[in-house]
């Protein structure tokens, strides 16, 4: 067991900052040019935040399109409804994008006044926020695929009142929900705006949208083509849950590197096990480290076990709801027989 002193962020820290000791010893504006870190072009926390919110947005749009497609509206009104949903999505996305851009510019101007130590802490906060954001996605995937429960009461109520719903009301409902999801991106990215120069956001945005498109496509395919969706739901929820766990333990590791007292439990003996080299770099986003600290292991397993317990709780609640519905249905049938 090795205890590292405060700010000991060397090549084995797992953060990819091999020049970090010089960073803390020398002010940013006094750095030699050779020691200035290259700008990041992509970061996982930003990508998963974009992915999570766009998956939510795709699910919302998909639900509304399904409601319109299965409604009793005539064909002309259905086409108008589909067009209304698309326009509302585009308008809400554009408004939210402008708001995020303004927020990024304002916070980016203040970034240069932030202390280096605070910047590293903010990076840790960014990872923890992304972890909780993506963990909620892991819990929602089985619901969206119909494993844990049926559609939400809100959507069921909307389906029941769809015949009286005007296109203006449909436009407002879609736009409001899409704007809310997109605006959450700006809130979640506040730590990133304060700790980076923004160069990582474009590629992270594109990769996040790509991930969301793949997940959304798989869920759409499962809902339309696959009868038993349990395997797909378990796979997607597990991958997303492990990613959230890795982000959480990585964020906690950022905190201990800055605050000091890091206790390394063991070191993998072979070079091929390094988390910075292929092939183990592939599993690094899921929490792998070739020299984990005590806090990393504790936070990893605590977060993972808690997430598994939440899944079990959802499964139990869904099972009780189904049993209750069956009992109520049986009671209705019994009353009908007695009445006859």
Short mmCIF file of C-alpha atoms in Angstrom, two decimals:
data_model
loop_
_atom_site.label_atom_id
_atom_site.label_comp_id
_atom_site.label_asym_id
_atom_site.label_seq_id
_atom_site.Cartn_x
_atom_site.Cartn_y
_atom_site.Cartn_z
CA UNK A 1 0.00 0.00 0.00
CA UNK A 2 1.45 3.34 -1.10
CA UNK A 3 0.26 6.70 0.18
CA UNK A 4 0.82 9.55 -2.28
CA UNK A 5 1.33 13.14 -1.06
CA UNK A 6 -0.93 15.95 -2.07
CA UNK A 7 -0.75 16.97 -5.77
CA UNK A 8 1.33 13.90 -6.65
CA UNK A 9 -0.14 13.52 -10.13
CA UNK A 10 2.56 11.67 -12.03
CA UNK A 11 2.46 9.30 -14.96
CA UNK A 12 0.73 6.61 -12.88
CA UNK A 13 -2.14 8.78 -11.72
CA UNK A 14 -4.50 7.49 -14.37
CA UNK A 15 -5.63 10.98 -15.31
CA UNK A 16 -3.42 11.37 -18.34
CA UNK A 17 -1.73 14.52 -16.99
CA UNK A 18 1.96 13.62 -17.01
CA UNK A 19 3.02 17.23 -16.54
CA UNK A 20 0.74 17.89 -13.58
CA UNK A 21 3.44 18.45 -10.97
CA UNK A 22 4.81 21.34 -13.05
CA UNK A 23 1.28 22.61 -13.54
CA UNK A 24 0.77 23.03 -9.81
CA UNK A 25 4.22 24.37 -9.16
CA UNK A 26 4.06 27.04 -11.86
CA UNK A 27 1.24 29.50 -12.54
CA UNK A 28 -0.57 29.00 -15.83
CA UNK A 29 0.59 32.30 -17.31
CA UNK A 30 4.23 31.53 -16.41
CA UNK A 31 4.40 28.05 -17.95
CA UNK A 32 7.10 27.26 -20.47
CA UNK A 33 5.55 26.64 -23.87
CA UNK A 34 6.68 23.01 -23.87
CA UNK A 35 4.79 22.34 -20.61
CA UNK A 36 1.45 23.76 -21.74
CA UNK A 37 -0.96 20.83 -22.17
CA UNK A 38 -2.48 20.25 -25.58
CA UNK A 39 -6.18 21.10 -25.74
CA UNK A 40 -8.57 18.17 -25.31
CA UNK A 41 -10.60 17.41 -28.42
CA UNK A 42 -12.98 14.89 -26.78
CA UNK A 43 -14.00 13.96 -23.24
CA UNK A 44 -16.20 11.09 -22.08
CA UNK A 45 -18.22 13.01 -19.41
CA UNK A 46 -19.34 15.61 -21.95
CA UNK A 47 -20.17 12.94 -24.53
CA UNK A 48 -22.34 10.91 -22.16
CA UNK A 49 -24.23 14.02 -21.03
CA UNK A 50 -25.10 14.79 -24.65
CA UNK A 51 -25.96 11.12 -25.27
CA UNK A 52 -28.25 10.87 -22.25
CA UNK A 53 -30.25 14.00 -23.02
CA UNK A 54 -30.58 13.20 -26.73
CA UNK A 55 -31.79 9.68 -25.92
CA UNK A 56 -34.42 11.27 -23.66
CA UNK A 57 -35.37 13.64 -26.48
CA UNK A 58 -35.58 10.81 -29.04
CA UNK A 59 -37.82 8.82 -26.69
CA UNK A 60 -40.12 11.82 -26.17
CA UNK A 61 -40.42 12.45 -29.91
CA UNK A 62 -40.91 8.73 -30.56
CA UNK A 63 -43.71 8.54 -27.99
CA UNK A 64 -45.57 11.50 -29.49
CA UNK A 65 -45.15 10.18 -33.03
CA UNK A 66 -46.47 6.78 -31.91
CA UNK A 67 -49.48 8.42 -30.27
CA UNK A 68 -50.28 10.36 -33.42
CA UNK A 69 -49.74 7.35 -35.69
CA UNK A 70 -52.05 5.13 -33.61
CA UNK A 71 -54.73 7.79 -33.04
CA UNK A 72 -58.14 7.96 -34.66
CA UNK A 73 -57.18 11.07 -36.60
CA UNK A 74 -57.67 11.11 -40.36
CA UNK A 75 -54.58 10.82 -42.58
CA UNK A 76 -54.36 14.55 -43.33
CA UNK A 77 -54.40 15.44 -39.64
CA UNK A 78 -51.86 12.70 -38.86
CA UNK A 79 -49.45 14.18 -41.44
CA UNK A 80 -49.98 17.64 -39.96
CA UNK A 81 -49.34 16.22 -36.48
CA UNK A 82 -46.08 14.58 -37.57
CA UNK A 83 -44.95 17.83 -39.19
CA UNK A 84 -45.88 19.75 -36.04
CA UNK A 85 -43.76 17.41 -33.90
CA UNK A 86 -40.73 17.85 -36.19
CA UNK A 87 -41.02 21.64 -36.26
CA UNK A 88 -41.48 21.85 -32.49
CA UNK A 89 -38.39 19.70 -31.98
CA UNK A 90 -36.29 21.90 -34.27
CA UNK A 91 -37.46 25.18 -32.67
CA UNK A 92 -36.94 23.94 -29.10
CA UNK A 93 -33.50 22.58 -29.95
CA UNK A 94 -32.46 25.88 -31.58
CA UNK A 95 -33.59 27.97 -28.60
CA UNK A 96 -31.84 25.70 -26.11
CA UNK A 97 -28.68 25.66 -28.27
CA UNK A 98 -28.50 29.47 -28.27
CA UNK A 99 -28.97 29.56 -24.48
CA UNK A 100 -26.20 26.97 -23.99
CA UNK A 101 -23.91 28.92 -26.32
CA UNK A 102 -24.45 32.16 -24.39
CA UNK A 103 -23.84 30.37 -21.08
CA UNK A 104 -20.64 28.85 -22.45
CA UNK A 105 -19.34 32.25 -23.59
CA UNK A 106 -20.07 33.91 -20.24
CA UNK A 107 -18.54 31.12 -18.14
CA UNK A 108 -15.66 30.73 -20.58
CA UNK A 109 -14.71 34.36 -20.00
CA UNK A 110 -14.61 33.71 -16.25
CA UNK A 111 -12.61 30.48 -16.65
CA UNK A 112 -9.25 32.27 -16.77
CA UNK A 113 -9.83 33.60 -13.26
CA UNK A 114 -10.31 30.09 -11.79
CA UNK A 115 -7.44 28.63 -9.77
CA UNK A 116 -5.76 25.49 -11.16
CA UNK A 117 -6.70 23.42 -8.12
CA UNK A 118 -10.32 24.52 -8.46
CA UNK A 119 -10.21 23.53 -12.13
CA UNK A 120 -9.21 19.96 -11.26
CA UNK A 121 -11.94 19.79 -8.61
CA UNK A 122 -14.44 21.01 -11.18
CA UNK A 123 -13.31 18.23 -13.53
CA UNK A 124 -14.09 15.75 -10.77
CA UNK A 125 -17.51 17.33 -10.23
CA UNK A 126 -18.13 17.09 -13.97
CA UNK A 127 -17.46 13.34 -13.92
CA UNK A 128 -19.70 12.80 -10.89
CA UNK A 129 -22.55 14.78 -12.52
CA UNK A 130 -22.14 12.74 -15.70
CA UNK A 131 -22.18 9.54 -13.62
CA UNK A 132 -25.52 10.32 -11.98
CA UNK A 133 -26.91 11.52 -15.31
CA UNK A 134 -26.02 8.30 -17.11
CA UNK A 135 -27.09 6.15 -14.12
CA UNK A 136 -30.65 7.46 -14.48
CA UNK A 137 -30.47 6.38 -18.11
CA UNK A 138 -29.56 2.85 -17.00
CA UNK A 139 -32.68 2.81 -14.81
CA UNK A 140 -34.92 4.14 -17.59
CA UNK A 141 -33.86 1.77 -20.38
CA UNK A 142 -35.85 -1.23 -19.03
CA UNK A 143 -38.90 1.00 -18.60
CA UNK A 144 -38.65 2.28 -22.16
CA UNK A 145 -38.40 -1.29 -23.44
CA UNK A 146 -41.46 -2.28 -21.40
CA UNK A 147 -39.65 -4.63 -19.01
CA UNK A 148 -40.39 -2.92 -15.69
CA UNK A 149 -43.69 -1.19 -16.34
CA UNK A 150 -46.07 0.03 -18.96
CA UNK A 151 -46.15 3.55 -20.36
CA UNK A 152 -46.25 6.39 -17.92
CA UNK A 153 -49.60 7.64 -16.63
CA UNK A 154 -48.93 10.98 -18.28
CA UNK A 155 -48.60 9.40 -21.73
CA UNK A 156 -51.64 7.19 -21.13
CA UNK A 157 -53.66 10.25 -20.16
CA UNK A 158 -52.42 12.08 -23.25
CA UNK A 159 -53.40 9.13 -25.43
CA UNK A 160 -56.88 9.17 -23.95
CA UNK A 161 -57.34 12.88 -24.69
CA UNK A 162 -55.60 12.87 -28.06
CA UNK A 163 -58.84 13.22 -30.01
CA UNK A 164 -59.47 16.62 -28.41
CA UNK A 165 -55.83 17.76 -28.58
CA UNK A 166 -55.20 20.65 -30.97
CA UNK A 167 -52.06 20.99 -33.06
CA UNK A 168 -51.07 24.07 -31.04
CA UNK A 169 -51.25 22.09 -27.80
CA UNK A 170 -49.28 19.26 -29.40
CA UNK A 171 -46.64 21.77 -30.54
CA UNK A 172 -46.34 23.24 -27.03
CA UNK A 173 -46.12 19.84 -25.32
CA UNK A 174 -43.36 18.61 -27.64
CA UNK A 175 -41.42 21.90 -27.62
CA UNK A 176 -41.56 22.23 -23.84
CA UNK A 177 -40.32 18.69 -23.19
CA UNK A 178 -37.54 18.92 -25.81
CA UNK A 179 -36.40 22.35 -24.57
CA UNK A 180 -36.30 21.05 -21.00
CA UNK A 181 -34.10 18.10 -21.98
CA UNK A 182 -31.77 20.26 -24.08
CA UNK A 183 -31.54 22.97 -21.42
CA UNK A 184 -30.39 20.34 -18.91
CA UNK A 185 -27.30 19.89 -21.09
CA UNK A 186 -26.28 23.47 -20.35
CA UNK A 187 -26.74 22.94 -16.61
CA UNK A 188 -24.74 19.71 -16.59
CA UNK A 189 -21.96 21.30 -18.68
CA UNK A 190 -21.38 24.25 -16.34
CA UNK A 191 -18.37 22.51 -14.69
CA UNK A 192 -16.94 21.78 -18.15
CA UNK A 193 -17.36 25.40 -19.23
CA UNK A 194 -15.37 26.47 -16.16
CA UNK A 195 -12.59 23.88 -16.49
CA UNK A 196 -11.95 23.60 -20.25
CA UNK A 197 -11.58 25.96 -23.18
CA UNK A 198 -14.47 24.35 -25.05
CA UNK A 199 -12.43 22.62 -27.73
CA UNK A 200 -13.70 19.21 -26.58
CA UNK A 201 -17.39 20.10 -26.90
CA UNK A 202 -17.91 19.78 -30.71
CA UNK A 203 -16.53 16.23 -31.04
CA UNK A 204 -18.09 15.22 -27.72
CA UNK A 205 -21.42 16.54 -29.00
CA UNK A 206 -21.15 14.57 -32.25
CA UNK A 207 -20.13 11.36 -30.48
CA UNK A 208 -22.93 11.82 -27.93
CA UNK A 209 -25.52 12.23 -30.69
CA UNK A 210 -24.08 9.14 -32.44
CA UNK A 211 -24.36 7.08 -29.24
CA UNK A 212 -27.91 8.35 -28.69
CA UNK A 213 -28.83 7.44 -32.27
CA UNK A 214 -27.52 3.88 -31.82
CA UNK A 215 -29.35 3.41 -28.52
CA UNK A 216 -32.50 5.00 -29.89
CA UNK A 217 -32.34 2.83 -32.99
CA UNK A 218 -31.89 -0.33 -30.92
CA UNK A 219 -34.86 0.55 -28.71
CA UNK A 220 -37.02 1.36 -31.73
CA UNK A 221 -36.00 -1.92 -33.37
CA UNK A 222 -36.70 -3.84 -30.18
CA UNK A 223 -40.13 -2.29 -29.73
CA UNK A 224 -41.14 -3.03 -33.33
CA UNK A 225 -39.39 -6.33 -34.15
CA UNK A 226 -38.30 -8.17 -30.99
CA UNK A 227 -40.80 -10.04 -28.84
CA UNK A 228 -38.66 -10.79 -25.77
CA UNK A 229 -36.65 -7.66 -25.00
CA UNK A 230 -35.20 -8.75 -21.65
CA UNK A 231 -31.75 -9.65 -22.99
CA UNK A 232 -31.40 -6.35 -24.86
CA UNK A 233 -32.64 -4.38 -21.83
CA UNK A 234 -30.19 -6.17 -19.52
CA UNK A 235 -27.28 -5.59 -21.93
CA UNK A 236 -27.98 -1.89 -22.48
CA UNK A 237 -28.67 -1.17 -18.80
CA UNK A 238 -25.49 -3.04 -17.77
CA UNK A 239 -23.23 -1.21 -20.23
CA UNK A 240 -24.66 2.18 -19.28
CA UNK A 241 -24.53 1.33 -15.57
CA UNK A 242 -20.86 0.29 -15.74
CA UNK A 243 -20.05 3.48 -17.62
CA UNK A 244 -21.76 5.54 -14.88
CA UNK A 245 -19.84 3.59 -12.22
CA UNK A 246 -16.52 4.24 -13.95
CA UNK A 247 -17.25 7.95 -14.22
CA UNK A 248 -18.17 8.15 -10.55
CA UNK A 249 -15.02 6.38 -9.33
CA UNK A 250 -12.94 8.51 -11.72
CA UNK A 251 -14.45 11.70 -10.33
CA UNK A 252 -13.73 10.58 -6.77
CA UNK A 253 -10.15 9.86 -7.82
CA UNK A 254 -9.83 13.45 -9.07
CA UNK A 255 -10.86 14.69 -5.63
CA UNK A 256 -8.32 12.58 -3.74
CA UNK A 257 -5.49 13.54 -6.10
CA UNK A 258 -6.06 17.22 -5.33
CA UNK A 259 -6.92 16.92 -1.64
CA UNK A 260 -4.18 14.38 -0.90
CA UNK A 261 -4.08 11.13 1.03
CA UNK A 262 -4.37 8.79 -1.96
CA UNK A 263 -3.75 5.16 -0.91
CA UNK A 264 -2.75 2.86 -3.78
CA UNK A 265 -3.70 -0.71 -2.93
CA UNK A 266 -1.77 -2.64 -5.61
CA UNK A 267 -0.07 -2.32 -8.98
CA UNK A 268 -0.62 -4.68 -11.91
CA UNK A 269 2.79 -6.31 -12.56
CA UNK A 270 2.67 -6.58 -16.37
CA UNK A 271 2.94 -3.61 -18.80
CA UNK A 272 0.09 -5.04 -20.87
CA UNK A 273 -2.32 -4.36 -17.98
CA UNK A 274 -1.74 -0.58 -18.10
CA UNK A 275 -4.99 1.37 -18.35
CA UNK A 276 -3.33 3.84 -20.73
CA UNK A 277 -2.35 1.21 -23.33
CA UNK A 278 -4.22 -1.13 -25.64
CA UNK A 279 -6.13 -3.35 -24.97
CA UNK A 280 -6.97 -2.34 -21.37
CA UNK A 281 -7.57 1.28 -22.39
CA UNK A 282 -10.85 0.01 -23.89
CA UNK A 283 -12.24 -0.80 -20.43
CA UNK A 284 -10.79 2.30 -18.73
CA UNK A 285 -14.06 4.28 -19.12
CA UNK A 286 -15.81 1.54 -17.13
CA UNK A 287 -13.61 2.15 -14.06
CA UNK A 288 -10.53 0.02 -14.77
CA UNK A 289 -7.23 1.19 -13.28
CA UNK A 290 -4.00 -0.80 -13.11
CA UNK A 291 -3.14 0.74 -9.72
CA UNK A 292 -6.47 1.50 -8.02
CA UNK A 293 -6.66 3.52 -4.85
CA UNK A 294 -8.72 2.66 -1.80
CA UNK A 295 -11.22 5.43 -2.58
CA UNK A 296 -11.53 4.29 -6.20
CA UNK A 297 -12.38 0.71 -5.28
CA UNK A 298 -14.72 1.77 -2.49
CA UNK A 299 -16.58 4.29 -4.64
CA UNK A 300 -16.73 1.88 -7.60
CA UNK A 301 -18.35 -0.99 -5.70
CA UNK A 302 -20.57 1.27 -3.58
CA UNK A 303 -21.99 2.97 -6.67
CA UNK A 304 -22.38 -0.30 -8.61
CA UNK A 305 -24.12 -2.15 -5.75
CA UNK A 306 -26.44 0.81 -5.13
CA UNK A 307 -27.39 0.93 -8.82
CA UNK A 308 -28.08 -2.82 -8.83
CA UNK A 309 -30.29 -2.45 -5.76
CA UNK A 310 -32.24 0.33 -7.47
CA UNK A 311 -32.82 -1.97 -10.45
CA UNK A 312 -34.05 -4.69 -8.12
CA UNK A 313 -36.37 -2.19 -6.41
CA UNK A 314 -37.82 -1.15 -9.77
CA UNK A 315 -38.31 -4.79 -10.75
CA UNK A 316 -40.06 -5.52 -7.44
CA UNK A 317 -42.33 -2.48 -7.76
CA UNK A 318 -43.23 -3.43 -11.33
CA UNK A 319 -43.98 -6.99 -10.25
CA UNK A 320 -46.28 -5.74 -7.48
CA UNK A 321 -48.03 -3.37 -9.89
CA UNK A 322 -48.68 -6.22 -12.34
CA UNK A 323 -49.99 -8.46 -9.56
CA UNK A 324 -52.26 -5.68 -8.31
CA UNK A 325 -53.61 -5.06 -11.81
CA UNK A 326 -54.31 -8.79 -12.24
CA UNK A 327 -56.19 -8.89 -8.93
CA UNK A 328 -58.25 -5.84 -9.89
CA UNK A 329 -59.02 -7.36 -13.29
CA UNK A 330 -60.06 -10.62 -11.64
CA UNK A 331 -62.32 -8.69 -9.27
CA UNK A 332 -64.00 -6.91 -12.16
CA UNK A 333 -64.62 -10.23 -13.94
CA UNK A 334 -66.03 -11.75 -10.75
CA UNK A 335 -68.42 -8.84 -10.30
CA UNK A 336 -69.53 -9.18 -13.90
CA UNK A 337 -70.25 -12.90 -13.46
CA UNK A 338 -72.20 -12.24 -10.26
CA UNK A 339 -74.22 -9.53 -11.98
CA UNK A 340 -75.11 -11.92 -14.75
#
